[in-house]
CSV table of C-alpha atoms in Angstrom, one decimal:
chain,number,residue,atom,x,y,z
Y,2,MET,CA,5.2,-16.5,15.4
Y,3,LEU,CA,2.3,-15.4,13.2
Y,4,THR,CA,-0.3,-17.8,12.0
Y,5,LEU,CA,-3.1,-17.1,9.6
Y,6,PRO,CA,-6.5,-16.6,11.2
Y,7,SER,CA,-8.6,-19.8,11.2
Y,8,ASP,CA,-11.9,-17.9,10.6
Y,9,LEU,CA,-11.1,-16.3,7.2
Y,10,PRO,CA,-14.0,-16.2,4.8
Y,11,ASP,CA,-13.9,-18.4,1.7
Y,12,ILE,CA,-11.3,-16.9,-0.6
Y,13,GLU,CA,-9.9,-17.6,-4.0
Y,14,PRO,CA,-6.7,-19.6,-4.5
Y,15,ALA,CA,-4.7,-16.6,-5.7
Y,16,LEU,CA,-5.6,-14.6,-2.6
Y,17,ALA,CA,-4.9,-17.5,-0.3
Y,18,THR,CA,-1.4,-17.7,-1.9
Y,19,ALA,CA,-0.9,-14.0,-1.3
Y,20,LEU,CA,-1.9,-14.3,2.3
Y,21,ARG,CA,0.5,-17.3,2.8
Y,22,ALA,CA,3.3,-15.2,1.3
Y,23,THR,CA,2.6,-12.3,3.7
Y,24,LEU,CA,2.7,-14.8,6.6
Y,25,LEU,CA,6.2,-16.0,5.6
Y,26,ALA,CA,7.5,-12.5,5.1
Y,27,GLY,CA,5.9,-11.3,8.4
Y,28,ASN,CA,7.6,-13.9,10.4
Y,29,ILE,CA,10.9,-13.0,8.9
Y,30,ILE,CA,10.4,-9.3,9.8
Y,31,ARG,CA,9.2,-10.1,13.3
Y,32,ALA,CA,12.2,-12.3,14.0
Y,33,ALA,CA,14.6,-9.6,12.8
Y,34,ALA,CA,12.7,-6.9,14.8
Y,35,ARG,CA,14.0,-8.4,18.0
Y,36,SER,CA,17.3,-6.8,17.2
Y,37,PRO,CA,17.0,-4.2,14.5
Y,38,SER,CA,20.4,-2.7,15.3
Y,39,SER,CA,22.1,-5.8,14.1
Y,40,VAL,CA,20.4,-5.8,10.7
Y,41,ALA,CA,22.6,-5.0,7.7
Y,42,VAL,CA,21.4,-1.9,5.9
Y,43,ARG,CA,22.5,0.2,2.9
Y,44,GLU,CA,21.2,3.5,1.6
Y,45,LYS,CA,19.7,3.3,-1.9
Y,46,ARG,CA,19.5,7.1,-2.1
Y,47,PRO,CA,19.3,9.8,0.5
Y,48,ASN,CA,16.9,8.7,3.3
Y,49,ASP,CA,15.8,5.6,1.4
Y,50,PHE,CA,17.1,2.4,2.9
Y,51,VAL,CA,17.1,-1.3,2.1
Y,52,THR,CA,18.0,-4.0,4.6
Y,53,GLU,CA,18.8,-7.7,4.5
Y,54,VAL,CA,15.3,-8.2,5.9
Y,55,ASP,CA,13.6,-6.5,3.0
Y,56,LEU,CA,15.6,-8.8,0.7
Y,57,ALA,CA,14.8,-12.0,2.7
Y,58,SER,CA,11.1,-11.0,2.9
Y,59,GLU,CA,11.1,-10.4,-0.9
Y,60,GLN,CA,12.8,-13.7,-1.6
Y,61,ALA,CA,10.2,-15.6,0.5
Y,62,ILE,CA,7.3,-13.9,-1.2
Y,63,VAL,CA,8.7,-14.4,-4.8
Y,64,GLN,CA,9.3,-18.1,-4.1
Y,65,THR,CA,5.8,-18.6,-2.7
Y,66,LEU,CA,4.1,-16.7,-5.6
Y,67,LEU,CA,6.1,-18.3,-8.4
Y,68,GLY,CA,5.9,-21.7,-6.7
Y,69,ALA,CA,2.2,-21.5,-7.1
Y,70,TYR,CA,2.0,-19.6,-10.4
Y,71,PRO,CA,5.3,-20.2,-12.3
Y,72,ASN,CA,4.0,-18.4,-15.4
Y,73,HIS,CA,3.2,-15.2,-13.6
Y,74,ALA,CA,5.5,-12.1,-13.2
Y,75,VAL,CA,6.5,-10.6,-9.9
Y,76,ARG,CA,7.3,-6.9,-9.6
Y,77,THR,CA,8.9,-6.0,-6.4
Y,78,GLU,CA,10.3,-2.9,-4.8
Y,79,GLU,CA,13.9,-4.1,-4.6
Y,80,SER,CA,14.3,-5.8,-8.0
Y,81,ALA,CA,11.4,-4.5,-10.2
Y,82,MET,CA,10.3,-6.9,-12.9
Y,83,ALA,CA,13.1,-9.4,-12.3
Y,84,HIS,CA,11.1,-12.5,-11.5
Y,85,GLY,CA,9.0,-14.9,-13.5
Y,86,HIS,CA,7.7,-14.1,-17.0
Y,87,ALA,CA,7.8,-10.3,-17.6
Y,88,ALA,CA,5.3,-10.6,-20.5
Y,89,SER,CA,2.7,-12.3,-18.4
Y,90,ASP,CA,-0.8,-10.8,-18.2
Y,91,HIS,CA,-0.7,-11.7,-14.5
Y,92,VAL,CA,1.7,-9.5,-12.5
Y,93,TRP,CA,2.2,-9.6,-8.7
Y,94,ILE,CA,3.1,-6.2,-7.3
Y,95,VAL,CA,5.0,-6.6,-4.0
Y,96,ASP,CA,6.3,-4.4,-1.2
Y,97,PRO,CA,8.1,-6.9,1.0
Y,98,LEU,CA,8.6,-4.4,3.9
Y,99,ASP,CA,6.7,-1.2,3.8
Y,100,GLY,CA,8.0,1.1,6.4
Y,101,THR,CA,11.7,0.2,6.4
Y,102,THR,CA,12.8,3.4,8.2
Y,103,ASN,CA,10.2,2.6,10.9
Y,104,PHE,CA,11.6,-1.0,11.2
Y,105,LEU,CA,15.1,0.3,11.6
Y,106,HIS,CA,14.1,2.4,14.5
Y,107,GLY,CA,12.0,-0.2,16.2
Y,108,TYR,CA,8.8,1.8,15.4
Y,109,PRO,CA,6.1,-0.8,15.3
Y,110,HIS,CA,4.3,0.3,12.1
Y,111,VAL,CA,5.5,-1.9,9.2
Y,112,GLY,CA,3.6,-3.8,6.6
Y,113,VAL,CA,3.8,-6.4,3.8
Y,114,SER,CA,1.8,-5.6,0.7
Y,115,ILE,CA,0.9,-7.9,-2.2
Y,116,ALA,CA,-1.5,-7.3,-5.1
Y,117,LEU,CA,-2.2,-9.3,-8.3
Y,118,ALA,CA,-2.9,-7.3,-11.5
Y,119,VAL,CA,-4.5,-9.1,-14.4
Y,120,ARG,CA,-4.1,-7.2,-17.7
Y,121,GLY,CA,-3.5,-4.0,-15.7
Y,122,HIS,CA,-6.4,-4.3,-13.3
Y,123,ILE,CA,-5.9,-5.2,-9.6
Y,124,THR,CA,-7.9,-8.3,-8.8
Y,125,HIS,CA,-6.6,-9.4,-5.4
Y,126,ALA,CA,-4.9,-7.6,-2.5
Y,127,ALA,CA,-3.3,-8.7,0.8
Y,128,ILE,CA,-1.7,-6.4,3.4
Y,129,LEU,CA,-0.3,-7.6,6.7
Y,130,ASP,CA,0.2,-5.2,9.7
Y,131,VAL,CA,3.3,-7.1,10.8
Y,132,MET,CA,3.5,-6.1,14.5
Y,133,ALA,CA,-0.3,-6.1,15.1
Y,134,GLY,CA,-0.6,-9.5,13.4
Y,135,GLU,CA,-3.7,-8.3,11.4
Y,136,TRP,CA,-4.5,-9.2,7.8
Y,137,TYR,CA,-6.4,-7.0,5.4
Y,138,HIS,CA,-7.5,-8.6,2.1
Y,139,ALA,CA,-9.8,-8.0,-0.8
Y,140,SER,CA,-10.8,-9.6,-4.1
Y,141,ARG,CA,-12.5,-7.5,-6.8
Y,142,GLY,CA,-16.2,-7.5,-6.4
Y,143,GLN,CA,-16.2,-9.4,-3.2
Y,144,GLY,CA,-15.6,-6.8,-0.6
Y,145,ALA,CA,-12.7,-5.9,1.7
Y,146,PHE,CA,-11.9,-7.6,5.1
Y,147,ARG,CA,-9.7,-7.5,8.1
Y,148,GLY,CA,-9.6,-11.1,9.0
Y,149,ALA,CA,-13.2,-12.3,8.8
Y,150,SER,CA,-14.7,-8.8,9.4
Y,151,ARG,CA,-16.0,-6.9,6.5
Y,152,LEU,CA,-14.6,-3.3,6.1
Y,153,HIS,CA,-16.4,-0.1,5.2
Y,154,VAL,CA,-14.9,3.3,4.7
Y,155,SER,CA,-15.9,6.2,6.9
Y,156,GLY,CA,-19.2,7.8,6.1
Y,157,ARG,CA,-17.9,11.2,7.2
Y,158,ALA,CA,-19.2,13.9,4.8
Y,159,ASP,CA,-17.2,17.0,5.8
Y,160,LEU,CA,-13.5,17.7,5.5
Y,161,PRO,CA,-13.2,19.9,8.6
Y,162,SER,CA,-13.9,17.0,10.9
Y,163,ALA,CA,-11.9,14.5,8.9
Y,164,LEU,CA,-8.8,12.6,10.0
Y,165,ILE,CA,-6.4,12.3,7.1
Y,166,ALA,CA,-3.4,9.9,6.6
Y,167,THR,CA,-0.3,10.8,4.6
Y,168,SER,CA,3.4,10.1,4.3
Y,169,CYS,CA,3.9,13.2,2.2
Y,170,PRO,CA,6.7,14.3,2.0
Y,171,ALA,CA,8.0,10.8,2.3
Y,172,ARG,CA,11.6,12.0,2.1
Y,173,ALA,CA,13.6,14.9,0.8
Y,174,ALA,CA,11.3,16.0,-2.1
Y,175,PRO,CA,12.7,17.6,-5.3
Y,176,ASP,CA,10.5,20.6,-4.5
Y,177,GLY,CA,10.3,20.6,-0.8
Y,178,ALA,CA,8.7,23.9,-0.4
Y,179,ARG,CA,5.8,22.8,-2.7
Y,180,ALA,CA,5.4,19.6,-0.8
Y,181,ILE,CA,5.2,21.4,2.5
Y,182,ALA,CA,2.8,24.0,1.1
Y,183,MET,CA,0.5,21.1,0.0
Y,184,LEU,CA,0.7,19.5,3.4
Y,185,CYS,CA,-0.1,22.8,5.1
Y,186,ASP,CA,-3.0,23.5,2.7
Y,187,VAL,CA,-4.6,20.2,3.7
Y,188,MET,CA,-3.8,20.6,7.4
Y,189,ALA,CA,-5.6,23.9,7.4
Y,190,ARG,CA,-8.9,22.3,6.2
Y,191,VAL,CA,-9.1,19.1,8.3
Y,192,ALA,CA,-9.3,18.0,11.9
Y,193,ALA,CA,-5.9,16.3,11.9
Y,194,VAL,CA,-3.3,14.7,9.8
Y,195,ARG,CA,-1.5,11.4,10.7
Y,196,ARG,CA,1.9,10.5,9.2
Y,197,SER,CA,2.6,6.8,9.9
Y,198,GLY,CA,5.5,6.0,7.5
Y,199,SER,CA,3.6,3.1,5.8
Y,200,ALA,CA,1.4,4.0,2.9
Y,201,ALA,CA,0.1,0.4,2.6
Y,202,LEU,CA,-1.1,0.5,6.2
Y,203,ASP,CA,-2.6,4.0,5.8
Y,204,LEU,CA,-4.7,2.7,3.0
Y,205,ALA,CA,-5.8,-0.3,5.1
Y,206,ARG,CA,-6.8,2.1,7.9
Y,207,ILE,CA,-8.8,4.2,5.4
Y,208,ALA,CA,-10.6,1.0,4.1
Y,209,ALA,CA,-11.4,0.2,7.8
Y,210,GLY,CA,-12.8,3.6,8.4
Y,211,GLN,CA,-10.2,4.5,11.0
Y,212,CYS,CA,-9.0,7.4,8.8
Y,213,ASP,CA,-11.5,9.3,6.6
Y,214,GLY,CA,-9.1,9.8,3.7
Y,215,GLY,CA,-5.5,10.1,2.6
Y,216,PHE,CA,-3.1,11.5,0.1
Y,217,ASP,CA,0.5,11.0,-1.0
Y,218,GLN,CA,3.0,12.0,-3.6
Y,219,GLY,CA,6.1,10.3,-4.8
Y,220,LEU,CA,5.0,6.7,-4.2
Y,221,ASN,CA,5.4,3.7,-6.4
Y,222,ALA,CA,2.9,1.0,-7.6
Y,223,TRP,CA,4.0,-1.4,-4.9
Y,224,ASP,CA,3.2,1.1,-2.2
Y,225,VAL,CA,-0.5,1.6,-3.3
Y,226,ALA,CA,-1.6,-1.3,-5.4
Y,227,ALA,CA,-3.0,-3.5,-2.7
Y,228,GLY,CA,-4.3,-0.7,-0.5
Y,229,GLY,CA,-6.1,0.9,-3.5
Y,230,LEU,CA,-8.2,-2.2,-4.0
Y,231,LEU,CA,-9.0,-2.4,-0.3
Y,232,VAL,CA,-10.3,1.1,-0.3
Y,233,GLN,CA,-12.5,0.6,-3.4
Y,234,GLU,CA,-13.9,-2.7,-2.1
Y,235,ALA,CA,-14.7,-1.0,1.2
Y,236,GLY,CA,-16.9,1.5,-0.7
Y,237,GLY,CA,-14.3,4.3,-1.1
Y,238,ARG,CA,-12.7,6.0,-4.0
Y,239,VAL,CA,-9.1,6.2,-5.2
Y,240,GLY,CA,-7.5,8.3,-7.9
Y,241,ASN,CA,-4.8,10.8,-8.7
Y,242,PHE,CA,-5.0,14.5,-7.5
Y,243,THR,CA,-7.3,15.4,-10.4
Y,244,GLY,CA,-9.8,12.7,-9.3
Y,245,ALA,CA,-9.1,10.5,-12.3
Y,246,PRO,CA,-8.7,6.8,-11.6
Y,247,ASP,CA,-5.2,6.5,-13.0
Y,248,PHE,CA,-3.0,6.5,-9.9
Y,249,LEU,CA,-0.9,3.3,-9.9
Y,250,GLU,CA,2.0,4.8,-11.9
Y,251,ALA,CA,1.0,8.5,-11.4
Y,252,ARG,CA,3.1,8.9,-8.2
Y,253,GLU,CA,0.2,10.7,-6.6
Y,254,ILE,CA,-2.8,9.3,-4.9
Y,255,VAL,CA,-5.9,10.5,-3.0
Y,256,SER,CA,-8.3,8.1,-1.3
Y,257,GLY,CA,-11.2,8.1,1.1
Y,258,GLY,CA,-15.0,7.9,1.5
Y,259,PRO,CA,-16.8,9.4,-1.5
Y,260,ALA,CA,-17.4,12.8,0.1
Y,261,VAL,CA,-14.0,13.2,1.6
Y,262,PHE,CA,-12.4,12.0,-1.6
Y,263,ASP,CA,-14.2,14.8,-3.6
Y,264,ALA,CA,-13.2,17.4,-1.0
Y,265,LEU,CA,-9.6,16.4,-1.0
Y,266,VAL,CA,-9.4,16.4,-4.8
Y,267,GLU,CA,-10.6,20.1,-4.8
Y,268,VAL,CA,-7.7,20.9,-2.4
Y,269,LEU,CA,-5.0,18.8,-4.2
Y,270,ARG,CA,-5.8,19.4,-7.9
Y,271,PRO,CA,-3.5,22.4,-8.1
Y,272,TYR,CA,-0.6,20.2,-6.9
Y,273,SER,CA,-1.2,17.5,-9.5
Y,274,GLY,CA,1.4,16.4,-12.0
Y,275,CYS,CA,-1.2,14.6,-14.0
Y,276,THR,CA,-3.0,16.3,-17.0
Y,277,GLY,CA,-6.5,15.4,-17.9
Y,278,LEU,CA,-8.3,12.2,-17.4
Y,279,SER,CA,-6.2,9.1,-18.1
Y,280,GLN,CA,-7.6,6.4,-20.4
Y,281,ILE,CA,-6.0,3.8,-18.2
Y,282,GLU,CA,-8.0,2.6,-15.3
Y,283,ASN,CA,-5.5,0.9,-13.0
Y,284,ILE,CA,-7.8,-0.8,-10.6
């Protein structure tokens, strides 16, 4: 059974609540992972699954967050803005099980992701690597951490030697040929691409400097909200494919150390669905 590390740095109450929620969800997922074949599952749409474990994890998180902050709103992957006060300035953005397909196959790369947005700006983030039992967390202006260790993005300055994370295409894309062309375009310019099946954990790895950058299309806010703050607080940059900071609802994201971020934007800009620089700065 998972327990929170005893050597965490001093953290704010909202972040402590988020970490506690990830702990409860993580233990639910780990217990179910002993026999994933017995988990009830349904297909939301082609190649996009939800399990009873996603829902149990979500329920535990929602109860924990609203138990501590009953006037907040909670936006989750499975039930959108169905919890708390929808008009609140404080919105928790939750992915209760990131990497459901991995989980169903016993592939040990699944996460829990929780972020708090205050008037549209992400202020706190917590991501749990469930099977490794590692917590990543950040608060705006206070740095990013794995447990008690401060994180820094990679200092790599050139794209040809960079290791890049992606889940793109995450599933059957509306324009599969374009998605594959984009992936091939990136692959031709970098040292290697890693496709893990968990965008939240990819962003955590980028914040930790284990990957030099990353990109994705077709993701939702709950996939990238917490990880985006981690990368920024670790000294990196996050944006849409044009390089603009509006990515939370853009369904496209690029991230990495400053030099790799700029280089990836040059490659990915032609594939962007965003036009111009947004006036909304999500994080």
